[in-house]
XYZ file of C-alpha atoms in Angstrom:
533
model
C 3.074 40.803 336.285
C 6.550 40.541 334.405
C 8.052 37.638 334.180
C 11.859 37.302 334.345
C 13.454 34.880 331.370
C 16.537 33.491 332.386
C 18.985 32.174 329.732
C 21.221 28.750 331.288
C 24.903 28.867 329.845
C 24.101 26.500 326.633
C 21.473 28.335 325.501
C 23.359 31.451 325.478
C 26.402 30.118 323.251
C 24.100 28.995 320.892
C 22.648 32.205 320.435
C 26.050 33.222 319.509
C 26.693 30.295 317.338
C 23.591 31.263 315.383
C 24.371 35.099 315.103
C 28.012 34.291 313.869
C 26.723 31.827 311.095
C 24.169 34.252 309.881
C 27.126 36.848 309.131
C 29.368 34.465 307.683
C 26.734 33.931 305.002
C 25.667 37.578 304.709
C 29.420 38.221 303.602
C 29.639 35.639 300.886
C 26.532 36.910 299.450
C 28.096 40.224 299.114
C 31.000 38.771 297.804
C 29.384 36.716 295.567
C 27.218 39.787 294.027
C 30.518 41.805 293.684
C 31.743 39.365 291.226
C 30.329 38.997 287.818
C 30.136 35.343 286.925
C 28.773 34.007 283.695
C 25.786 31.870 284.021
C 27.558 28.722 283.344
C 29.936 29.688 286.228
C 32.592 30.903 283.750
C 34.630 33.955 283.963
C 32.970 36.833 281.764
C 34.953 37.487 278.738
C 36.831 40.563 278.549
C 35.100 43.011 276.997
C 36.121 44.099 273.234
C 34.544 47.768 273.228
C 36.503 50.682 274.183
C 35.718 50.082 277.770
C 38.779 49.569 280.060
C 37.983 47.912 283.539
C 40.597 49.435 285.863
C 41.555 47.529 288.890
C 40.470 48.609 292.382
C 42.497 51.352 294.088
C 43.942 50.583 297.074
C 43.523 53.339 299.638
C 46.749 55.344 300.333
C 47.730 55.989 303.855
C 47.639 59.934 302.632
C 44.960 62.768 303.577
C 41.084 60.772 302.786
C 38.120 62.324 301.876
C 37.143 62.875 304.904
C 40.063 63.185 307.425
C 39.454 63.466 310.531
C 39.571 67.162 312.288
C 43.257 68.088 313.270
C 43.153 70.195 316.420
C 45.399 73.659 314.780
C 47.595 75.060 317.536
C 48.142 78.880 316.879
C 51.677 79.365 315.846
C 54.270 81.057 318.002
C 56.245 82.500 315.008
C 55.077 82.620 311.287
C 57.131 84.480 307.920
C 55.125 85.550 305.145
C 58.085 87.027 302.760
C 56.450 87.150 299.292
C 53.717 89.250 300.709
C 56.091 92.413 301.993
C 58.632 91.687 299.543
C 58.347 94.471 296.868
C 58.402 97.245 299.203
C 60.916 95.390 301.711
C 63.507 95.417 298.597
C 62.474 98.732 297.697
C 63.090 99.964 301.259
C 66.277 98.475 301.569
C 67.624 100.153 297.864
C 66.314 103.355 298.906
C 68.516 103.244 302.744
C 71.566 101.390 300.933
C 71.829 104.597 298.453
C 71.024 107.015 301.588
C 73.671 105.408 303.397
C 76.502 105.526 300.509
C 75.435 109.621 300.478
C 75.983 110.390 304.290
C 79.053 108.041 303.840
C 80.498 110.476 300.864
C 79.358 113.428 303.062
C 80.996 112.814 306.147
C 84.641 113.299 304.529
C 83.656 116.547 302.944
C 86.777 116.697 300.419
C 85.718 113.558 298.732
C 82.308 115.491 296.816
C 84.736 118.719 296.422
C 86.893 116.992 293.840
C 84.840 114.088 292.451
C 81.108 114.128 291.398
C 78.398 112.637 293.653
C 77.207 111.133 290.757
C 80.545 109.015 290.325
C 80.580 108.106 294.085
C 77.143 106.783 293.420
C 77.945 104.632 289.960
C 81.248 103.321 292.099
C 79.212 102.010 294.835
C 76.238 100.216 292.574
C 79.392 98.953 290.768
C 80.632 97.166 293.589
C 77.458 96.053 294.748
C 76.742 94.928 290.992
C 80.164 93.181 291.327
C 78.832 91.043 294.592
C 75.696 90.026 292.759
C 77.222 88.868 289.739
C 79.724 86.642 291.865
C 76.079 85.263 293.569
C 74.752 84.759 290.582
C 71.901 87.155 291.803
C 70.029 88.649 289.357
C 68.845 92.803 289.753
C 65.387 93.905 290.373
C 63.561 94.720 287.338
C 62.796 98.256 289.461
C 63.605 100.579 286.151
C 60.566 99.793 283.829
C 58.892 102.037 281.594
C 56.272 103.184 283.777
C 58.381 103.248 286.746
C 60.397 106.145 285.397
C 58.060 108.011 283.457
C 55.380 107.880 286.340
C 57.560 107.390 289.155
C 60.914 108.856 289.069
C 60.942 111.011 286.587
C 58.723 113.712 288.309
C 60.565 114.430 291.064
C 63.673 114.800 289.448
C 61.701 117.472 287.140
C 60.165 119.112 289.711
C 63.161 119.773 291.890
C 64.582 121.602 288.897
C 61.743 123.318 288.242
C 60.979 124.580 291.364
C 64.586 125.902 292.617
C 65.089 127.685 289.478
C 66.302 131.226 289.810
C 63.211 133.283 287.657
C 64.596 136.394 287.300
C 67.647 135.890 285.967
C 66.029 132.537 284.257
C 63.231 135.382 282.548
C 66.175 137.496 281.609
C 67.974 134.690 279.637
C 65.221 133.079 278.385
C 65.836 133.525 274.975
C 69.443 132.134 275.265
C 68.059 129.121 277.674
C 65.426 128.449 274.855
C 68.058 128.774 271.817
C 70.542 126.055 273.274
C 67.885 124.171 274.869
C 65.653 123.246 271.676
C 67.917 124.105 269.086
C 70.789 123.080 270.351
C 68.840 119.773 271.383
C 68.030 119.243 267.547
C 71.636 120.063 266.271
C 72.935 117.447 268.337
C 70.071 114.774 267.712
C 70.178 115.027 264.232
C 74.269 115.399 264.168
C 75.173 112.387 265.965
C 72.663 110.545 264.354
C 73.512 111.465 260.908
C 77.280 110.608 261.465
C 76.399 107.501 263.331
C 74.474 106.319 259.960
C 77.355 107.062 257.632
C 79.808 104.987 259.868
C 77.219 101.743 259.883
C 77.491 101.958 256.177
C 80.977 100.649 256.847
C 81.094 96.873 256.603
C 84.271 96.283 258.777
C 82.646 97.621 261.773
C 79.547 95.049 261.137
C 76.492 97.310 261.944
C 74.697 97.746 258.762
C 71.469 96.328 260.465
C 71.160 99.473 262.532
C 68.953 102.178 259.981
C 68.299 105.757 260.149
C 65.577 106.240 262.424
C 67.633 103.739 265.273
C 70.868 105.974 264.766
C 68.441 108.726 265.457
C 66.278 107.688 268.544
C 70.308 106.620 270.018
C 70.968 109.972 269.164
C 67.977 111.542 270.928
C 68.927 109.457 274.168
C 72.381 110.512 274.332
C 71.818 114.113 273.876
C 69.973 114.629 277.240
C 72.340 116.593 279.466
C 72.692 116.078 283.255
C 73.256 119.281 285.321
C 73.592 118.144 288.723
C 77.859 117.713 288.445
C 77.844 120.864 286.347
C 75.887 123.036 288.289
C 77.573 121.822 291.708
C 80.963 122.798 290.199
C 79.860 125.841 288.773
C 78.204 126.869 291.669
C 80.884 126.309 294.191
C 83.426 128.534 291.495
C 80.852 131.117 291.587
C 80.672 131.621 287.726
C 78.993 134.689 285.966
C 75.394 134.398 286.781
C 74.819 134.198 282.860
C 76.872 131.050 282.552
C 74.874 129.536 285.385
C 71.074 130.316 284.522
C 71.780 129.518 280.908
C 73.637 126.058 281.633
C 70.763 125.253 284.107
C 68.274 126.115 281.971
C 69.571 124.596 278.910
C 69.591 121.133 280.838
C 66.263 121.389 282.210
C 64.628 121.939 279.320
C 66.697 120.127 277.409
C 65.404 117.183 279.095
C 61.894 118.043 277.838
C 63.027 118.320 274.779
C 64.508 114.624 274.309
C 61.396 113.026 275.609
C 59.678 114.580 272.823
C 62.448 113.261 269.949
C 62.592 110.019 272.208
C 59.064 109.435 271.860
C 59.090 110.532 268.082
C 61.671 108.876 266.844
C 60.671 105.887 268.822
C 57.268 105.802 266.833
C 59.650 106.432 263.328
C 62.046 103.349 264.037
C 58.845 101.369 263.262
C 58.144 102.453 260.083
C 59.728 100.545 257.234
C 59.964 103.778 254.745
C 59.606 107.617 256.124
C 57.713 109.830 253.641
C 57.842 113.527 253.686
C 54.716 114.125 255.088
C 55.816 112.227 258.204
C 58.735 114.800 258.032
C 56.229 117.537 257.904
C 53.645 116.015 260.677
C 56.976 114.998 263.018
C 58.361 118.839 262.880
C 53.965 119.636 263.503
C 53.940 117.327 266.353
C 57.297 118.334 267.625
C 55.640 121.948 268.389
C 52.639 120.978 269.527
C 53.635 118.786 271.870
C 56.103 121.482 273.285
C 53.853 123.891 274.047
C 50.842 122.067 274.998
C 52.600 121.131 277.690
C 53.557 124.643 278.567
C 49.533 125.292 278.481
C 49.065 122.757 281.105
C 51.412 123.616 283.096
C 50.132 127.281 283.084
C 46.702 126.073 283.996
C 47.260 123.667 286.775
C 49.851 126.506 288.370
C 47.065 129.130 288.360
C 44.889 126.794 289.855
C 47.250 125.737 292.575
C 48.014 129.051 293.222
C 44.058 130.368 293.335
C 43.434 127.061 295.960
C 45.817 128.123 298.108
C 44.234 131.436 299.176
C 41.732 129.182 300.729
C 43.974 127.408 303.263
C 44.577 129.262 305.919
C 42.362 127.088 308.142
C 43.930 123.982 306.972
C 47.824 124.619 307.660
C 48.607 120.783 308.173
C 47.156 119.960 304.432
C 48.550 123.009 302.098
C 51.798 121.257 300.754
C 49.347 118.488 299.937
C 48.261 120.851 296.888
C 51.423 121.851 295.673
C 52.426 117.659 295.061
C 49.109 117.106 293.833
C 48.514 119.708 291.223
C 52.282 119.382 289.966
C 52.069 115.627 289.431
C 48.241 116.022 288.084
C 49.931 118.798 285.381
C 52.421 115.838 284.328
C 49.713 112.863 284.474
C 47.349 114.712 282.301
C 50.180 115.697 279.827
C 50.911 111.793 279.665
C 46.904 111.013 279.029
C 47.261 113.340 275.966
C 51.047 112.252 274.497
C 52.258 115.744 275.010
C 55.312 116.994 276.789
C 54.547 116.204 280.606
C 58.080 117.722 281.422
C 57.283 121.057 279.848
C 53.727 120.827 282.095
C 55.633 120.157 285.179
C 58.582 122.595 284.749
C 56.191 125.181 283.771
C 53.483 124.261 286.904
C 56.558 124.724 289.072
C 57.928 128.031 287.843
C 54.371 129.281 287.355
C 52.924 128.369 290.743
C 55.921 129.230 293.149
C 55.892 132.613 294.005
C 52.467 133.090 294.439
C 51.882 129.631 296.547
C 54.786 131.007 299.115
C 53.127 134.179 299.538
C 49.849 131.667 300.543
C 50.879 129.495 302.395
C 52.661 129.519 305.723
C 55.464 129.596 306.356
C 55.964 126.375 308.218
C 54.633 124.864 304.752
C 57.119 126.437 302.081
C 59.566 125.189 304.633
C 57.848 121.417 304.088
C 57.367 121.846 300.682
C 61.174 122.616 299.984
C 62.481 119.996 301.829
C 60.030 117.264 300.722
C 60.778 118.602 297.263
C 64.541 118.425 297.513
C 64.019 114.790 299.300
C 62.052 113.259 296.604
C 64.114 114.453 293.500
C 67.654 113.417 295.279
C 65.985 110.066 296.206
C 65.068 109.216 293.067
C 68.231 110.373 291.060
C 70.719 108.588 293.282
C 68.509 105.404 292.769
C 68.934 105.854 288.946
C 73.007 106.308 289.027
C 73.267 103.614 292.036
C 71.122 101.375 289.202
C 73.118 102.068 286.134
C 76.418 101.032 288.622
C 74.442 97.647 289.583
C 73.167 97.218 285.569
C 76.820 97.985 284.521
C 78.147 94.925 285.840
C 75.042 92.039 286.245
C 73.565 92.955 282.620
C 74.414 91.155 279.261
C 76.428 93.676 276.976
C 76.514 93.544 273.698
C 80.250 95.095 272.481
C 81.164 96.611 269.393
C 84.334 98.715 270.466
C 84.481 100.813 267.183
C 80.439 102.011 267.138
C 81.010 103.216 270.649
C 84.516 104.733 270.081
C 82.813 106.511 267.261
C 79.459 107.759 269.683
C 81.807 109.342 272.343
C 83.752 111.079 269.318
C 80.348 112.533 267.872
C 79.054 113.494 270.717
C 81.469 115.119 272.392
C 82.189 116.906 268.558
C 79.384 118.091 268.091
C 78.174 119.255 271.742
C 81.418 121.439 271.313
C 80.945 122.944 267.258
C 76.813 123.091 268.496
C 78.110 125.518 271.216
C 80.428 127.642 268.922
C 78.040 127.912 265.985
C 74.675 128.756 268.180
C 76.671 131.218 270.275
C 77.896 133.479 267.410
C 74.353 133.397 266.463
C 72.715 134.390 269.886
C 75.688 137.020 270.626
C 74.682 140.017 268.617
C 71.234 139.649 270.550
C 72.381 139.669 274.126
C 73.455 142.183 276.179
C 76.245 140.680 277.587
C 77.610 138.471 275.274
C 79.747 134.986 275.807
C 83.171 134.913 275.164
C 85.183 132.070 275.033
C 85.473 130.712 278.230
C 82.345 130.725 278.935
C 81.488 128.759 275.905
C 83.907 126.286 276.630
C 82.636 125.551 279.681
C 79.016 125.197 278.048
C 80.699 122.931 275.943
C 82.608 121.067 278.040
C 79.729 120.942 280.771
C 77.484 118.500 278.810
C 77.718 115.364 280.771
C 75.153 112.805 280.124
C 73.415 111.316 283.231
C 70.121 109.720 284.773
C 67.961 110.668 282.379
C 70.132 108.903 279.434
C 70.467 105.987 281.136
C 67.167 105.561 282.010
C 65.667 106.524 278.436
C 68.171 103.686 277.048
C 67.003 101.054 279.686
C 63.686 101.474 278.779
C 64.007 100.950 274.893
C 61.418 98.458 273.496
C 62.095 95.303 272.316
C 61.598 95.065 269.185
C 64.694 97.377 268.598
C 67.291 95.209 266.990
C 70.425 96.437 268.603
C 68.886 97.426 271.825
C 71.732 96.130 274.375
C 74.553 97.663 271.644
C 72.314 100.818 272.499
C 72.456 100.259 275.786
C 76.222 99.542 276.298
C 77.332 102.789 274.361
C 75.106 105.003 276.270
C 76.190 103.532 279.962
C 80.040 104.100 278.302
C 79.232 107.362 277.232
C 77.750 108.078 280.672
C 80.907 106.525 282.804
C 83.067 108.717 280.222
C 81.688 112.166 280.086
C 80.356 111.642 284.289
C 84.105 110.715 285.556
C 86.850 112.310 282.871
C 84.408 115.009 282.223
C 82.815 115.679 286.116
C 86.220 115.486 287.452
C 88.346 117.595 285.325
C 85.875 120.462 284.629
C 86.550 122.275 288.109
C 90.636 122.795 287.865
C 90.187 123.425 284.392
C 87.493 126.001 285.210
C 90.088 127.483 287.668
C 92.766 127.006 285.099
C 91.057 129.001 282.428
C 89.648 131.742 285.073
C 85.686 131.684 283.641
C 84.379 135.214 284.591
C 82.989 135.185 288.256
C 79.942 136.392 290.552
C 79.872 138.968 292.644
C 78.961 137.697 295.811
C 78.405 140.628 297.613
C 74.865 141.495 298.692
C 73.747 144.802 297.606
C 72.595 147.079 300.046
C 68.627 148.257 300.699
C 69.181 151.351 298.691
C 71.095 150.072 295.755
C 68.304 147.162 295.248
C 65.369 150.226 295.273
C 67.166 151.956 293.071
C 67.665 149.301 290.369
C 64.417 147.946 290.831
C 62.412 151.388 290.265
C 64.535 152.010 287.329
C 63.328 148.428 285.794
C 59.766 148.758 286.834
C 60.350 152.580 284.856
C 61.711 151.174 281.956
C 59.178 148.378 282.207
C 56.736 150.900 281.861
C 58.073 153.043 279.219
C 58.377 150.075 276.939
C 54.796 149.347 277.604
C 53.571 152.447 277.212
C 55.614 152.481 273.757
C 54.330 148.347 273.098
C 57.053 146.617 273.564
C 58.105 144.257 276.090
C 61.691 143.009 276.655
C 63.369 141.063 279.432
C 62.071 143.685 281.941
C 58.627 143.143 281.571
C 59.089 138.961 281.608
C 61.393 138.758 284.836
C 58.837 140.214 287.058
């Protein structure tokens, strides 16, 4: 039915012939329609519009639009750096400080005679010393809201926490007395004498005004108790000189937030009326003890919720971190004083929370306590040894000279004058020795340093401000921190008895207070007996 066609030899080349002649002129014809001839076969002018005729790309030999699929092999070993690397550096800050501590602690005499606090500035100011030569520059780690929101609390609530109440209730007055007035007398002394000397031309700081002398004055008039208290402790001086100094420099602290924030808001202002006097001293007060009412709330209520949790052992110190740091968040939300909420939360809260909760968690609560605040203060004085030496300084030899003379003047006439005002009203009054090592005790520490670091910008002489306080800090922290002990012992400060009373001599003294507790109240009046219970 089919018929097979066979094709000889010449007719098959011809076939090919054919095909190739019919794509030879298929080409031309392209190329010939590609180019735009005139139609008297002349080049077409170039065009005179705004119209630029580019020249054909040639294609690179790079990636095309579409490349052909690479096969991907899955990779043996990958590093992804930038994504770990805040918390990697953090990390490593946090175990290089923990190991410079168990280093200082392992040759026990070292932290007998010298500070912690100095070991720790001498070993950031080595490792400051090593990053300069590097050319390395520091991690910005100490901004604003990293130590008001971060660091800050801890510190506070360590302090809060540990402090003795009864004897803190029955100095309260006195711890109040030095802590805000005392506070204000050496603000607004230091910053007043600091303002007469700009006015001297020779020194070169007329720029600096009032309300700048002032907020530097706030900053350096926070007082660090950690050397202090260490000394004092291991001396075993009166209980009276103890509560009062740690008192003074806890809520001193509290206190020079407030003026930091105040006068920070005042340094703006190009001319201070009296009415801003009048709504400062107004704001000053309420910020102080709308704080206090926080704190007071949020201790209640961590001390109601934990009457509930004795089917949930594993999550009861839980509430104690949470409702402490929620006191101090919310006093932040309103601009009042979130160190007065936290202190007070702490003090308010701990007695009835350890009579809650088990005792497997007031043993993690201490320690987790204790952890966090040492953490975060031996980051701050490892910092300002690491700042010391890689920051920018701006020197001017006689307005520093001059700060360390104020302040350590008028910590010292501040002590005299308040004391021979508070003496008539306690019962056992100072003498002194004891004021002189009130005096002498104010060192300036963490909280200084950090305040200064964090000054805004738009403060003129903000790195002059920063220089004097990290001087003032090395002074008062190593002269200061390691002469106050043999001159303690030199001067023979009125000691503790260490002895523990025995079961019936405690009975006895506390039925007569709870008697003369009840007496007063009976009578309506309350004094230091009805507080410290």
């Amino acid at each position: 039915m089919f018929t097979r066609c066979r094709w000889s030899g010449a007719g098959r080349s011809r076939a090919v012939e054919t095909r190739g002649w019919v794509l030879v002129v298929a080409a031309v014809c392209v190329v010939l329609s590609l180019l735009p001839l005139a139609s008297n076969g002349e080049a077409p002018q170039r065009p005179t519009g705004g119209v630029t005729i580019l020249p054909p790309i040639k294609p690179a030999d790079g990636p095309q639009a579409f490349p052909d699929a690479e096969k991907a092999n899955m990779p043996v070993f990958t590093m992804d750096y930038p994504r770990i690397q805040v918390p990697f550096e953090i990390t490593l800050w946090v175990l290089l400080a923990s190991f410079a501590k168990i280093g200082f602690h392992v040759y026990h005499k070292i932290t007998v005679w010298v500070p912690e606090s100095c070991l720790l500035i001498t070993i950031g100011l080595i490792v400051g010393g090593i990053m300069h030569s590097v050319h390395e520059e520091p991690p910005a780690v100490l901004s604003s809201n990293a130590f008001f929101l971060y660091m800050l609390p801890p510190i506070v609530l360590d302090s809060g926490y540990f402090m003795p109440t009864r004897p803190f209730f029955e100095n309260m007055g006195t711890v109040l007395w030095f802590a805000v007035v005392g506070t204000l007398w050496n603000s607004v002394g230091i910053g007043m004498s600091l303002f007469a000397i700009c006015q001297i031309e020779a020194l070169g700081v007329q720029d600096i005004n009032l309300q700048e002398n002032l907020l530097f004055a706030a900053i350096i008039s926070a007082v660090d108790p950690v050397a202090v208290l260490s000394v004092f402790e291991d001396v075993s001086v009166n209980e009276q000189l103890y509560i009062v100094a740690f008192g003074e420099c806890l809520f001193n602290d509290a206190v020079t937030v407030v003026l930091y924030n105040m006068f920070n808001f005042v340094a703006d202002m190009p001319v201070v009326e009296p009415v801003d006097v009048f709504l400062g001293v107004a704001r000053f007060f309420v910020v102080g003890l709308g704080g206090m009412g926080f704190g007071l709330l949020f201790g209640f209520v961590a001390s109601f919720t934990t009457r509930f949790t004795s089917n949930v052992r594993a999550i009861e110190p839980l509430f104690i971190f949470m409702y402490s740091y929620l006191a101090y968040l919310v006093a932040e939300l309103f601009a009042i004083s979130s160190i007065m909420a936290i202190v007070t939360c702490a003090i308010t809260m701990k007695y009835y929370v350890e009579e809650n909760v088990s005792q497997r968690s007031c043993t993690t609560i201490r320690h987790v306590i204790k952890m966090l605040g040492s953490i975060s203060e031996t980051l701050i004085f490892f910092f300002l040894g690491v700042v010391t030496i890689t920051t920018e300084h701006e020197w001017n030899w006689g307005y520093i000279l001059f700060t360390l003379l104020f302040a350590f003047l008028w910590r010292g006439l501040g002590v005299l004058v308040l004391t021979q005002i508070i003496n008539p009203f306690r019962t056992i009054p100072f003498n002194l020795k004891d004021q002189f090592g009130l005096s002498y005790g104010g060192l300036r520490g963490a909280i200084s340093f950090a305040l200064a670091y964090t000054l805004p910008g738009n403060i003129g002489r903000r790195q002059l401000f920063i220089t004097a306080t990290i001087c003032i800090i090395i002074f008062t922290v190593f002269i200061q921190g390691i002469s106050i002990r043999p001159l303690i012992e030199l001067i023979n400060v009125r000691r503790t008895n260490r002895n523990v009373d025995t079961i019936n001599v405690e009975v006895h003294c506390r039925l007569m207070e709870h008697t003369i507790a009840g007496i007063e109240d009976l009578c309506g009046q309350w004094s230091h007996y009805y507080w410290k219970d």
